[in-house]
Structures are given as structure tokens and as C-alpha cells.
Short mmCIF file of C-alpha atoms and ligand atoms in Angstrom, two decimals:
data_model
loop_
_atom_site.label_atom_id
_atom_site.label_comp_id
_atom_site.label_asym_id
_atom_site.label_seq_id
_atom_site.Cartn_x
_atom_site.Cartn_y
_atom_site.Cartn_z
CA UNK M 1 105.95 80.63 93.25
CA UNK M 2 108.66 82.85 94.70
CA UNK M 3 109.15 86.52 94.03
CA UNK M 4 112.33 85.82 92.05
CA UNK M 5 110.49 85.41 88.77
CA UNK M 6 111.52 87.55 85.86
CA UNK M 7 108.64 87.09 83.43
CA UNK M 8 105.17 85.59 83.86
CA UNK M 9 102.14 84.89 81.73
CA UNK M 10 98.91 85.80 83.52
CA UNK M 11 95.77 83.93 82.49
CA UNK M 12 92.47 85.79 82.94
CA UNK M 13 89.97 84.78 85.60
CA UNK M 14 88.49 86.06 88.84
CA UNK M 15 86.32 84.08 91.26
CA UNK M 16 82.89 85.47 92.17
CA UNK M 17 83.66 85.20 95.88
CA UNK M 18 87.04 85.66 97.44
CA UNK M 19 88.90 86.40 100.62
CA UNK M 20 92.36 87.80 101.13
CA UNK M 21 94.62 88.71 104.05
CA UNK M 22 97.19 91.23 102.84
CA UNK M 23 100.82 91.20 103.98
CA UNK M 24 101.97 93.54 106.73
CA UNK M 25 101.94 97.26 106.10
CA UNK M 26 105.22 98.33 104.52
CA UNK M 27 105.33 101.86 105.93
CA UNK M 28 104.48 100.72 109.45
CA UNK M 29 106.82 97.70 109.40
CA UNK M 30 109.73 99.91 108.40
CA UNK M 31 109.03 102.57 111.01
CA UNK M 32 108.74 99.93 113.73
CA UNK M 33 112.00 98.35 112.54
CA UNK M 34 113.83 101.68 112.65
CA UNK M 35 112.61 102.80 116.06
CA UNK M 36 112.56 99.52 117.96
CA UNK M 37 116.14 98.88 116.88
CA UNK M 38 117.00 101.74 119.26
CA UNK M 39 115.16 100.20 122.23
CA UNK M 40 116.77 98.75 125.29
CA UNK M 41 115.52 95.14 125.21
CA UNK M 42 113.60 92.81 122.94
CA UNK M 43 110.58 93.81 120.87
CA UNK M 44 108.40 91.29 119.10
CA UNK M 45 106.54 92.30 115.96
CA UNK M 46 103.78 90.15 114.53
CA UNK M 47 102.34 90.73 111.07
CA UNK M 48 105.70 92.21 110.01
CA UNK M 49 106.12 92.52 106.23
CA UNK M 50 108.61 89.88 105.08
CA UNK M 51 109.12 91.81 101.85
CA UNK M 52 112.50 92.97 100.59
CA UNK M 53 112.01 96.65 101.51
CA UNK M 54 111.24 95.98 105.14
CA UNK M 55 113.95 93.32 105.41
CA UNK M 56 116.50 95.73 103.92
CA UNK M 57 115.58 98.29 106.57
CA UNK M 58 115.97 95.68 109.31
CA UNK M 59 119.30 94.64 107.78
CA UNK M 60 120.54 98.23 108.01
CA UNK M 61 119.48 98.43 111.65
CA UNK M 62 121.38 95.17 112.25
CA UNK M 63 124.52 96.81 110.90
CA UNK M 64 123.91 99.69 113.33
CA UNK M 65 124.01 97.40 116.34
CA UNK M 66 120.53 95.89 116.73
CA UNK M 67 120.06 92.11 116.58
CA UNK M 68 117.24 90.91 114.40
CA UNK M 69 115.69 87.43 114.67
CA UNK M 70 113.34 86.45 111.92
CA UNK M 71 111.04 83.91 113.50
CA UNK M 72 108.42 81.74 111.85
CA UNK M 73 105.84 83.27 109.56
CA UNK M 74 105.61 86.99 109.89
CA UNK M 75 107.05 87.38 113.39
CA UNK M 76 110.27 89.29 113.90
CA UNK M 77 112.12 89.89 117.17
CA UNK M 78 114.45 92.86 117.53
CA UNK M 79 117.02 93.21 120.30
CA UNK M 80 117.60 96.95 120.31
CA UNK M 81 120.98 98.63 120.62
CA UNK M 82 119.76 100.72 123.57
CA UNK M 83 120.34 103.87 121.57
CA UNK M 84 124.04 103.15 121.00
CA UNK M 85 124.44 103.33 117.25
CA UNK M 86 127.41 101.36 115.92
CA UNK M 87 129.36 102.76 112.99
CA UNK M 88 128.71 100.29 110.16
CA UNK M 89 131.72 98.83 108.37
CA UNK M 90 130.05 98.70 104.96
CA UNK M 91 127.57 100.94 103.11
CA UNK M 92 124.00 100.31 104.22
CA UNK M 93 122.05 99.00 101.23
CA UNK M 94 118.36 99.83 101.43
CA UNK M 95 117.59 98.05 98.18
CA UNK M 96 114.48 99.52 96.55
CA UNK M 97 113.20 101.22 99.69
CA UNK M 98 112.81 105.00 99.50
CA UNK M 99 111.19 104.95 102.93
CA UNK M 100 114.11 103.01 104.43
CA UNK M 101 116.74 105.27 102.92
CA UNK M 102 115.06 108.60 103.62
CA UNK M 103 113.91 107.82 107.17
CA UNK M 104 117.25 106.30 108.12
CA UNK M 105 119.06 109.39 106.84
CA UNK M 106 116.95 111.47 109.21
CA UNK M 107 117.56 109.09 112.09
CA UNK M 108 121.35 109.11 111.62
CA UNK M 109 121.86 112.81 110.85
CA UNK M 110 122.23 113.73 114.52
CA UNK M 111 123.58 110.42 115.84
CA UNK M 112 127.17 109.81 116.79
CA UNK M 113 127.98 107.74 113.69
CA UNK M 114 129.22 107.93 110.15
CA UNK M 115 127.53 105.88 107.45
CA UNK M 116 127.08 105.55 103.72
CA UNK M 117 123.53 104.78 102.59
CA UNK M 118 122.73 103.40 99.18
CA UNK M 119 120.18 101.36 97.28
CA UNK M 120 119.42 99.67 93.98
CA UNK M 121 119.56 101.31 90.53
CA UNK M 122 116.02 102.74 90.91
CA UNK M 123 116.66 104.18 94.37
CA UNK M 124 119.89 105.76 93.12
CA UNK M 125 117.86 107.89 90.70
CA UNK M 126 115.30 109.17 93.22
CA UNK M 127 115.56 112.74 94.61
CA UNK M 128 117.32 113.07 97.95
CA UNK M 129 117.78 116.85 98.13
CA UNK M 130 114.22 116.99 99.43
CA UNK M 131 115.50 115.46 102.69
CA UNK M 132 119.01 116.92 102.65
CA UNK M 133 117.76 120.53 102.45
CA UNK M 134 115.85 120.53 105.74
CA UNK M 135 118.36 118.23 107.47
CA UNK M 136 121.25 120.53 106.51
CA UNK M 137 119.31 123.46 107.91
CA UNK M 138 119.28 121.53 111.19
CA UNK M 139 123.08 121.23 111.02
CA UNK M 140 123.44 117.85 109.31
CA UNK M 141 126.49 116.91 107.26
CA UNK M 142 125.28 114.90 104.25
CA UNK M 143 127.22 114.42 101.07
CA UNK M 144 125.31 113.26 98.02
CA UNK M 145 127.62 111.07 95.99
CA UNK M 146 125.28 109.71 93.35
CA UNK M 147 126.17 109.51 89.70
CA UNK M 148 122.94 111.38 89.18
CA UNK M 149 123.09 114.79 90.91
CA UNK M 150 121.05 115.00 94.10
CA UNK M 151 120.85 111.23 94.48
CA UNK M 152 122.18 108.35 96.63
CA UNK M 153 124.66 107.00 97.65
CA UNK M 154 124.93 109.50 100.45
CA UNK M 155 127.45 109.83 103.26
CA UNK M 156 126.22 111.01 106.64
CA UNK M 157 128.54 112.27 109.34
CA UNK M 158 126.52 112.60 112.53
CA UNK M 159 126.56 116.20 113.81
CA UNK M 160 124.89 118.12 116.63
CA UNK M 161 121.51 119.28 115.30
CA UNK M 162 119.19 122.09 116.28
CA UNK M 163 115.44 122.15 115.84
CA UNK M 164 113.84 124.07 112.96
CA UNK M 165 110.42 124.94 111.67
CA UNK M 166 110.14 123.49 108.18
CA UNK M 167 107.38 124.25 105.68
CA UNK M 168 107.50 121.31 103.30
CA UNK M 169 107.34 122.26 99.62
CA UNK M 170 106.08 118.76 98.67
CA UNK M 171 103.43 116.70 100.43
CA UNK M 172 105.69 113.80 101.41
CA UNK M 173 105.41 111.57 104.46
CA UNK M 174 108.97 110.44 103.88
CA UNK M 175 110.31 113.99 104.09
CA UNK M 176 108.14 114.76 107.12
CA UNK M 177 109.31 111.58 108.85
CA UNK M 178 112.99 112.13 108.06
CA UNK M 179 112.86 115.60 109.61
CA UNK M 180 110.89 114.40 112.66
CA UNK M 181 113.31 111.54 113.30
CA UNK M 182 116.26 113.92 113.01
CA UNK M 183 114.35 116.20 115.38
CA UNK M 184 114.53 113.51 118.08
CA UNK M 185 118.35 113.94 118.05
CA UNK M 186 118.27 117.75 117.95
CA UNK M 187 118.41 120.40 120.65
CA UNK M 188 115.01 122.07 120.97
CA UNK M 189 111.76 121.55 119.10
CA UNK M 190 111.42 120.61 115.43
CA UNK M 191 108.22 121.48 113.56
CA UNK M 192 107.20 120.25 110.12
CA UNK M 193 104.28 121.94 108.35
CA UNK M 194 102.58 119.90 105.63
CA UNK M 195 101.07 121.48 102.50
CA UNK M 196 98.45 118.67 102.54
CA UNK M 197 97.88 115.81 104.99
CA UNK M 198 100.17 112.82 104.34
CA UNK M 199 100.30 109.46 106.09
CA UNK M 200 100.92 109.97 109.81
CA UNK M 201 102.38 106.60 110.83
CA UNK M 202 105.52 108.20 112.28
CA UNK M 203 103.57 110.58 114.52
CA UNK M 204 101.27 107.80 115.69
CA UNK M 205 104.17 105.50 116.49
CA UNK M 206 106.14 108.18 118.35
CA UNK M 207 103.06 108.90 120.45
CA UNK M 208 102.45 105.20 121.10
CA UNK M 209 106.07 104.90 122.23
CA UNK M 210 105.46 107.68 124.74
CA UNK M 211 107.69 110.18 122.92
CA UNK M 212 106.64 113.86 122.91
CA UNK M 213 104.91 114.73 119.64
CA UNK M 214 102.30 117.45 119.12
CA UNK M 215 99.97 117.86 116.15
CA UNK M 216 98.34 121.26 115.58
CA UNK M 217 96.52 121.38 112.24
CA UNK M 218 99.13 120.89 109.52
CA UNK M 219 102.05 121.32 111.96
CA UNK M 220 103.75 118.39 113.69
CA UNK M 221 106.29 119.10 116.44
CA UNK M 222 108.71 116.78 118.23
CA UNK M 223 110.84 117.63 121.23
CA UNK M 224 114.55 116.92 120.78
CA UNK M 225 116.63 114.74 123.11
CA UNK M 226 120.00 115.96 121.82
CA UNK M 227 122.66 113.76 120.26
CA UNK M 228 121.98 110.79 122.58
CA UNK M 229 118.52 110.49 121.09
CA UNK M 230 115.36 109.23 122.76
CA UNK M 231 114.99 106.26 125.07
CA UNK M 232 112.72 103.82 123.29
CA UNK M 233 110.96 101.10 125.25
CA UNK M 234 110.82 97.58 123.89
CA UNK M 235 107.35 96.09 123.47
CA UNK M 236 105.09 93.79 121.43
CA UNK M 237 103.47 95.21 118.32
CA UNK M 238 100.97 93.82 115.82
CA UNK M 239 101.34 95.32 112.32
CA UNK M 240 98.06 95.65 110.38
CA UNK M 241 97.81 94.43 106.79
CA UNK M 242 98.82 96.81 104.02
CA UNK M 243 95.91 98.58 102.34
CA UNK M 244 98.23 99.47 99.44
CA UNK M 245 98.78 95.73 98.82
CA UNK M 246 95.13 94.85 99.37
CA UNK M 247 94.31 97.64 96.87
CA UNK M 248 95.13 95.36 93.92
CA UNK M 249 92.36 92.94 94.93
CA UNK M 250 90.01 95.68 96.11
CA UNK M 251 90.35 97.33 92.68
CA UNK M 252 89.90 94.01 90.88
CA UNK M 253 86.78 93.11 92.87
CA UNK M 254 85.32 96.62 92.51
CA UNK M 255 85.57 96.42 88.72
CA UNK M 256 84.11 92.90 88.39
CA UNK M 257 80.33 93.26 88.46
CA UNK M 258 78.81 91.05 91.15
CA UNK M 259 82.11 89.95 92.72
CA UNK M 260 82.29 89.83 96.50
CA UNK M 261 85.62 90.09 98.25
CA UNK M 262 86.42 90.06 101.92
CA UNK M 263 89.70 91.67 103.00
CA UNK M 264 90.84 90.69 106.47
CA UNK M 265 92.92 92.63 108.98
CA UNK M 266 93.85 95.61 106.89
CA UNK M 267 95.12 98.97 108.12
CA UNK M 268 92.41 101.65 107.96
CA UNK M 269 94.39 104.76 108.86
CA UNK M 270 92.25 107.60 107.44
CA UNK M 271 95.33 109.05 105.72
CA UNK M 272 95.55 105.86 103.64
CA UNK M 273 91.95 105.10 102.71
CA UNK M 274 91.13 107.64 99.98
CA UNK M 275 91.02 104.79 97.42
CA UNK M 276 87.92 103.43 99.15
CA UNK M 277 86.12 106.78 98.75
CA UNK M 278 87.14 106.98 95.09
CA UNK M 279 85.93 103.45 94.32
CA UNK M 280 82.64 104.17 96.10
CA UNK M 281 82.04 107.21 93.93
CA UNK M 282 82.84 105.08 90.88
CA UNK M 283 79.97 102.82 91.96
CA UNK M 284 81.57 99.98 93.97
CA UNK M 285 80.13 98.79 97.27
CA UNK M 286 82.65 98.96 100.12
CA UNK M 287 81.71 98.24 103.73
CA UNK M 288 84.16 98.74 106.53
CA UNK M 289 84.05 96.59 109.67
CA UNK M 290 86.46 98.16 112.17
CA UNK M 291 88.18 95.65 114.44
CA UNK M 292 86.57 95.52 117.89
CA UNK M 293 89.49 97.35 119.51
CA UNK M 294 90.81 98.66 116.19
CA UNK M 295 89.79 102.28 116.60
CA UNK M 296 91.46 102.46 120.00
CA UNK M 297 94.64 100.97 118.64
CA UNK M 298 97.61 103.08 117.64
CA UNK M 299 96.76 102.30 114.03
CA UNK M 300 93.11 101.62 113.12
CA UNK M 301 92.42 98.34 111.35
CA UNK M 302 89.57 96.07 110.40
CA UNK M 303 87.95 94.06 107.59
CA UNK M 304 86.47 95.24 104.30
CA UNK M 305 83.69 93.84 102.14
CA UNK M 306 83.91 94.89 98.53
CA UNK M 307 81.08 94.37 96.04
CA UNK M 308 81.88 94.79 92.36
CA UNK M 309 79.76 96.90 90.04
CA UNK M 310 79.72 98.44 86.62
CA UNK M 311 81.98 101.38 87.44
CA UNK M 312 81.95 104.90 86.05
CA UNK M 313 84.99 107.13 85.60
CA UNK M 314 85.93 109.81 88.10
CA UNK M 315 88.37 112.61 88.79
CA UNK M 316 91.08 112.41 91.42
CA UNK M 317 93.20 115.38 92.45
CA UNK M 318 94.09 117.89 95.15
CA UNK M 319 94.38 116.84 98.77
CA UNK M 320 93.06 113.36 97.97
CA UNK M 321 96.26 112.48 96.11
CA UNK M 322 98.72 112.00 99.00
CA UNK M 323 96.21 109.68 100.66
CA UNK M 324 96.11 107.30 97.69
CA UNK M 325 99.47 108.01 96.10
CA UNK M 326 100.53 104.34 96.05
CA UNK M 327 97.11 103.23 94.80
CA UNK M 328 97.17 105.35 91.63
CA UNK M 329 98.62 102.53 89.50
CA UNK M 330 95.72 100.21 90.31
CA UNK M 331 93.28 103.11 90.04
CA UNK M 332 94.49 103.82 86.49
CA UNK M 333 93.86 100.15 85.67
CA UNK M 334 90.39 100.30 87.25
CA UNK M 335 89.76 103.45 85.18
CA UNK M 336 90.41 101.43 82.02
CA UNK M 337 87.61 99.07 83.07
CA UNK M 338 85.14 101.82 84.02
CA UNK M 339 82.66 103.62 81.79
CA UNK M 340 83.84 107.07 80.62
CA UNK M 341 86.91 109.05 81.58
CA UNK M 342 89.02 108.68 84.71
CA UNK M 343 91.34 111.64 85.20
CA UNK M 344 94.22 111.77 87.69
CA UNK M 345 95.61 115.26 88.40
CA UNK M 346 98.07 116.86 90.83
CA UNK M 347 100.09 113.66 90.92
CA UNK M 348 103.47 114.75 89.48
CA UNK M 349 105.04 112.95 92.47
CA UNK M 350 104.31 109.73 90.57
CA UNK M 351 107.20 110.62 88.28
CA UNK M 352 109.73 110.16 91.11
CA UNK M 353 108.47 106.89 92.61
CA UNK M 354 110.08 103.47 92.04
CA UNK M 355 109.69 104.34 88.34
CA UNK M 356 108.18 107.28 86.46
CA UNK M 357 104.75 105.83 87.10
CA UNK M 358 102.88 108.22 84.82
CA UNK M 359 105.00 107.13 81.86
CA UNK M 360 104.98 103.46 82.89
CA UNK M 361 101.21 103.38 83.36
CA UNK M 362 100.44 105.10 80.06
CA UNK M 363 102.85 102.94 78.06
CA UNK M 364 101.39 99.72 79.49
CA UNK M 365 97.78 100.84 79.22
CA UNK M 366 98.34 101.58 75.55
CA UNK M 367 100.18 98.29 75.03
CA UNK M 368 97.07 96.58 76.43
CA UNK M 369 94.85 98.46 73.98
CA UNK M 370 93.52 101.09 76.40
CA UNK M 371 92.88 104.71 75.41
CA UNK M 372 95.25 106.56 77.79
CA UNK M 373 96.77 110.02 77.67
CA UNK M 374 99.79 111.26 79.60
CA UNK M 375 99.79 114.66 81.32
CA UNK M 376 102.65 116.36 83.18
CA UNK M 377 100.87 115.79 86.51
CA UNK M 378 98.85 112.66 85.82
CA UNK M 379 96.91 110.83 83.17
CA UNK M 380 93.49 110.25 81.72
CA UNK M 381 92.05 106.90 80.76
CA UNK M 382 88.88 106.20 78.82
CA UNK M 383 86.96 102.97 79.24
CA UNK M 384 85.52 100.50 79.35
CA UNK M 385 88.06 98.62 77.29
CA UNK M 386 87.47 95.17 75.87
CA UNK M 387 90.88 93.72 76.54
CA UNK M 388 92.04 91.16 74.03
CA UNK M 389 95.10 90.04 75.98
CA UNK M 390 98.23 88.85 74.14
CA UNK M 391 99.90 92.04 75.36
CA UNK M 392 103.48 92.31 76.62
CA UNK M 393 103.52 94.58 79.66
CA UNK M 394 106.67 95.88 81.34
CA UNK M 395 107.02 96.72 85.03
CA UNK M 396 110.16 98.87 84.64
CA UNK M 397 111.26 97.22 87.90
CA UNK M 398 108.37 98.84 89.78
CA UNK M 399 106.41 96.48 92.04
CA UNK M 400 103.16 98.43 91.91
CA UNK M 401 103.24 98.68 88.13
CA UNK M 402 103.82 94.91 87.87
CA UNK M 403 100.92 94.13 90.22
CA UNK M 404 98.52 96.66 88.67
CA UNK M 405 99.02 95.12 85.23
CA UNK M 406 98.73 91.58 86.57
CA UNK M 407 95.26 92.67 87.70
CA UNK M 408 94.47 94.19 84.30
CA UNK M 409 95.49 90.89 82.71
CA UNK M 410 92.80 89.09 84.75
CA UNK M 411 90.15 91.01 82.75
CA UNK M 412 91.45 90.17 79.27
CA UNK M 413 90.23 87.42 76.95
CA UNK M 414 93.63 85.81 76.46
CA UNK M 415 96.79 85.67 78.60
CA UNK M 416 99.20 88.61 78.89
CA UNK M 417 102.93 88.55 79.50
CA UNK M 418 104.34 90.69 82.29
CA UNK M 419 108.07 91.25 82.22
CA UNK M 420 110.39 92.03 85.09
CA UNK M 421 108.23 91.00 88.00
CA UNK M 422 110.85 90.00 90.60
CA UNK M 423 110.25 93.49 92.08
CA UNK M 424 106.87 92.31 93.43
CA UNK M 425 108.80 90.77 96.34
CA UNK M 426 109.66 94.23 97.67
CA UNK M 427 106.17 94.70 99.09
CA UNK M 428 104.07 91.57 98.45
CA UNK M 429 105.98 88.26 98.30
CA UNK M 430 102.72 86.24 98.31
CA UNK M 431 101.13 88.20 95.45
CA UNK M 432 101.18 85.42 92.84
CA UNK M 433 99.79 82.89 95.28
CA UNK M 434 96.92 85.25 96.11
CA UNK M 435 96.33 85.95 92.41
CA UNK M 436 95.98 82.22 91.78
CA UNK M 437 93.69 81.79 94.82
CA UNK M 438 91.41 84.53 93.50
CA UNK M 439 90.99 82.78 90.16
CA UNK M 440 93.82 83.98 87.91
CA UNK M 441 96.48 81.78 86.41
CA UNK M 442 100.17 82.49 86.53
CA UNK M 443 102.90 80.71 84.67
CA UNK M 444 106.59 81.41 84.88
CA UNK M 445 108.18 81.88 81.48
C1 S3P Q 1 105.74 106.35 102.24
C2 S3P Q 1 105.29 107.56 101.78
C3 S3P Q 1 104.94 107.80 100.37
C4 S3P Q 1 104.69 106.50 99.62
C5 S3P Q 1 105.75 105.49 99.89
C6 S3P Q 1 105.82 105.17 101.37
C7 S3P Q 1 106.14 106.24 103.65
O1 S3P Q 1 105.99 108.50 99.74
O2 S3P Q 1 104.60 106.75 98.24
O3 S3P Q 1 105.50 104.29 99.18
O4 S3P Q 1 106.32 105.11 104.14
O5 S3P Q 1 106.29 107.28 104.29
P1 S3P Q 1 106.10 110.11 99.85
O6 S3P Q 1 105.76 110.46 101.21
O7 S3P Q 1 107.50 110.48 99.50
O8 S3P Q 1 105.11 110.62 98.82
#
């Protein structure tokens, strides 16, 4: 089944033993696509995410002068533009990808180009002043032209930038990365200080590329190369699997007593693995087998073994949140299957993701018969719920909402309908195939 499916019926079922290899990490694929497009020469990326978000980012880099060759399977070759950015003739459409749009804005702010960046209806409602504020302080010229104030489309006119020290008001890896990438094109050093640790894929990749980046506690500093930008060397890279995609099956297996699931080749960056700690404290068994050379790699990776149990509710909040921000939809679903209350706090950022995820999660949980309560900064869920099925669940065009509720549907007695699921292709084109392999049924309506 392809991703271009509008509505599906999901039939319950989950095998006792399963194995899954998740698609390539979305954050890492996009960062590699952005930076290697600047290299002088050909880079080859294996394990690249062939999802719409990552392909939209590659498409934008193509319009900026790189040549992209999509080879068989999940291999992509990029002939870089050797740092010579071309002025694109048309607006660059990043589709649904907040990462693509925000990081590319940072990358172009100090380059010698002019470009308009836009995205789909969801992306055009997401806040962009969070990146424009620091970039303008560096000297950037960015005009927000969205129908909604503070939103895309945005027009960038490349300008000479100067380094700044920026204390981020929100814990956002996208903001941090946008400022660091702009910093590469600035005069002098650029420092970003995080209020809480967020995913550090950009810093790791810059270091692996041999570019000067320094991490001192919560402060990350890059050295600027001025308006010509850095010289990036072409190379071969292997992208690990996406823990945020694997999370749907990890959550499903954790909540099914006695189930054993093996997850192969998944990224285990410590800034991404908080879900594993949360599921362990809920009662699931999770063993990590780091890849032989995985720890030494620029991004740690390995296999997981998940053993399902009768779970108990838990609380999630504080500094844990940025390290499982994309896993909160599946965690809310797991909470509905666990004994007692699961409370998610300090997660107001969920309201400005691909949808207002707090509202979307609560509405769908209730539609499925779950006792859920919405809070300004999160939600609480009380379980375990005996799910009848027969529910109509709505993704609101948000891939992680669609996938989280497909998992919930596996635990019901009768099938559930999930509307608006084409969005799943943004991050996990093989999701429905994997769902069927793990014991569920899926029928296109
Ligand atoms: C991402 C960072 C997170 C995450 C998003 C991908 C990234 O967003 O939710 O899906 O690739 O940097 P924020 O950093 O804005 O919270």
C-alpha cells in the first residue's frame, strides 16, 4: 500500500514475536542533505529516509545548485554545488517539513542568494519568528509573508552576518540548528545557549565534517567562515534508523503483555532515547544492543529488544520532554493502555507541531473511548481502557497522530477508521506494510 491513502480501516492484531527495521532518521537525513549539497564532489548516503520531508529538503537543495540522484532502495547520491548557491527561480517548497524550512532559512540567511521558502498548509501556520528573531540579530533580511502573522512563506535576501550569543527562549533543536548554520556564514563566532538539552544532530554532523564546533555545557559555538560559507568535504554516510518511527512499534510491543519485538539498526543518540526510559519505568523490558562500532560512530546506533508487560502510568515533564517530543503521541496512546494515570507536562510545544497535538490527541483518545483530559501544557490519560473499536479517528494531517492511532486501533476489539492518513508518507512510507507484518490489518476505504 502506498502512502497516498486518504482513509483506512485498521483491524486489531499484534503478533507475539516481531522484528522491524525502521526507515532512516528524518532529522539526520535532512541535515545530511542540507550540508552535503554544499560539498565539492559526490556524497553517497545509505539508509536515507525516502519520505516526503527529506525528499522535499533534497529537492530544495537541487534548486540551489546541487544534483541529487535517487538510487535504488534507500541510497541517495548528492553532487554538491561546491558552496556556490544558485538563486532558485521558483519558491522552494518544503512541504510539511519544519526542519527543512527552518534549517534552510538559517543556511541561506548569510549566503549570496535570494529565495522564497514555503510549505504546505500546516507548515504555513507554524511559528517562524522563533528563527527570524535570532537571525535578524545576526544581520539577516527575512520577510515573513504568510497569511498568518509570523508564518511562511518567507523571503530571504542573503546579507553579511555577524556572530551573536543567543539564549534560546524555547528548547528547540530546529532553532538551535538554524542559528548554527547561519553562524557558518557569519563573521566571528556564534553561540547558542539551550534552556534544556535538545537533539544534537547538527553539532555531531558539523564535527564529523571537520567543521569547528565547540560544546560547553548548554552552549554550542561555531566559528564563522563569512559569506562564502564553509568548505564541506564529500563522503559516504550511513543514516541510522529513526527511533521516532520505531517508537510506534516499541510502544505497541511494550503495551502488549508477553510480546517480544526486535528493532534493528536504530539511532540511539542519547538526546533521542528518553522514551525508552519512560517505557522502562512503566514496566516494559527494553534491552539495548549497541552496534559493534556504533558508539564510536558520529551517531550511536544499535538494536533493541522490547518485552511487553502490563504497564503502569507515569509522569513525563521537565528536561525529559525535548528528548521525546516526537514520541509523545505514541506515549499518550500507551498511557491509555496502562494502569492508572499517565500525565504529560511541560509540553506546550506540542501545540505548534504538524498539528496542535495536544488537542488532536485528546479528541482522538476520547473518540476511542479513553478517559483523557487536555491541559495547556499537556494531557492526562487514565487507563487501562477496554477499546471497543468502531471509532472514527482523525489525523488532522499529522503523520504522528495518524500512526499513533493506528497503533491504538491494534488493541481494540473491532476495526477503527483512521481518516487523512496520506501524511504518514512524510516520515514513514512503509508504515502500513510494517503494521501488516506485525499482525494488524489495513484496508483502504
Ligand atoms: C527536529 C526537532 C524537533 C522535532 C522535529 C524535528 C529536528 O523540533 O519535533 O520533528 O530535526 O531538529 P523542535 O526542535 O522545534 O522542538
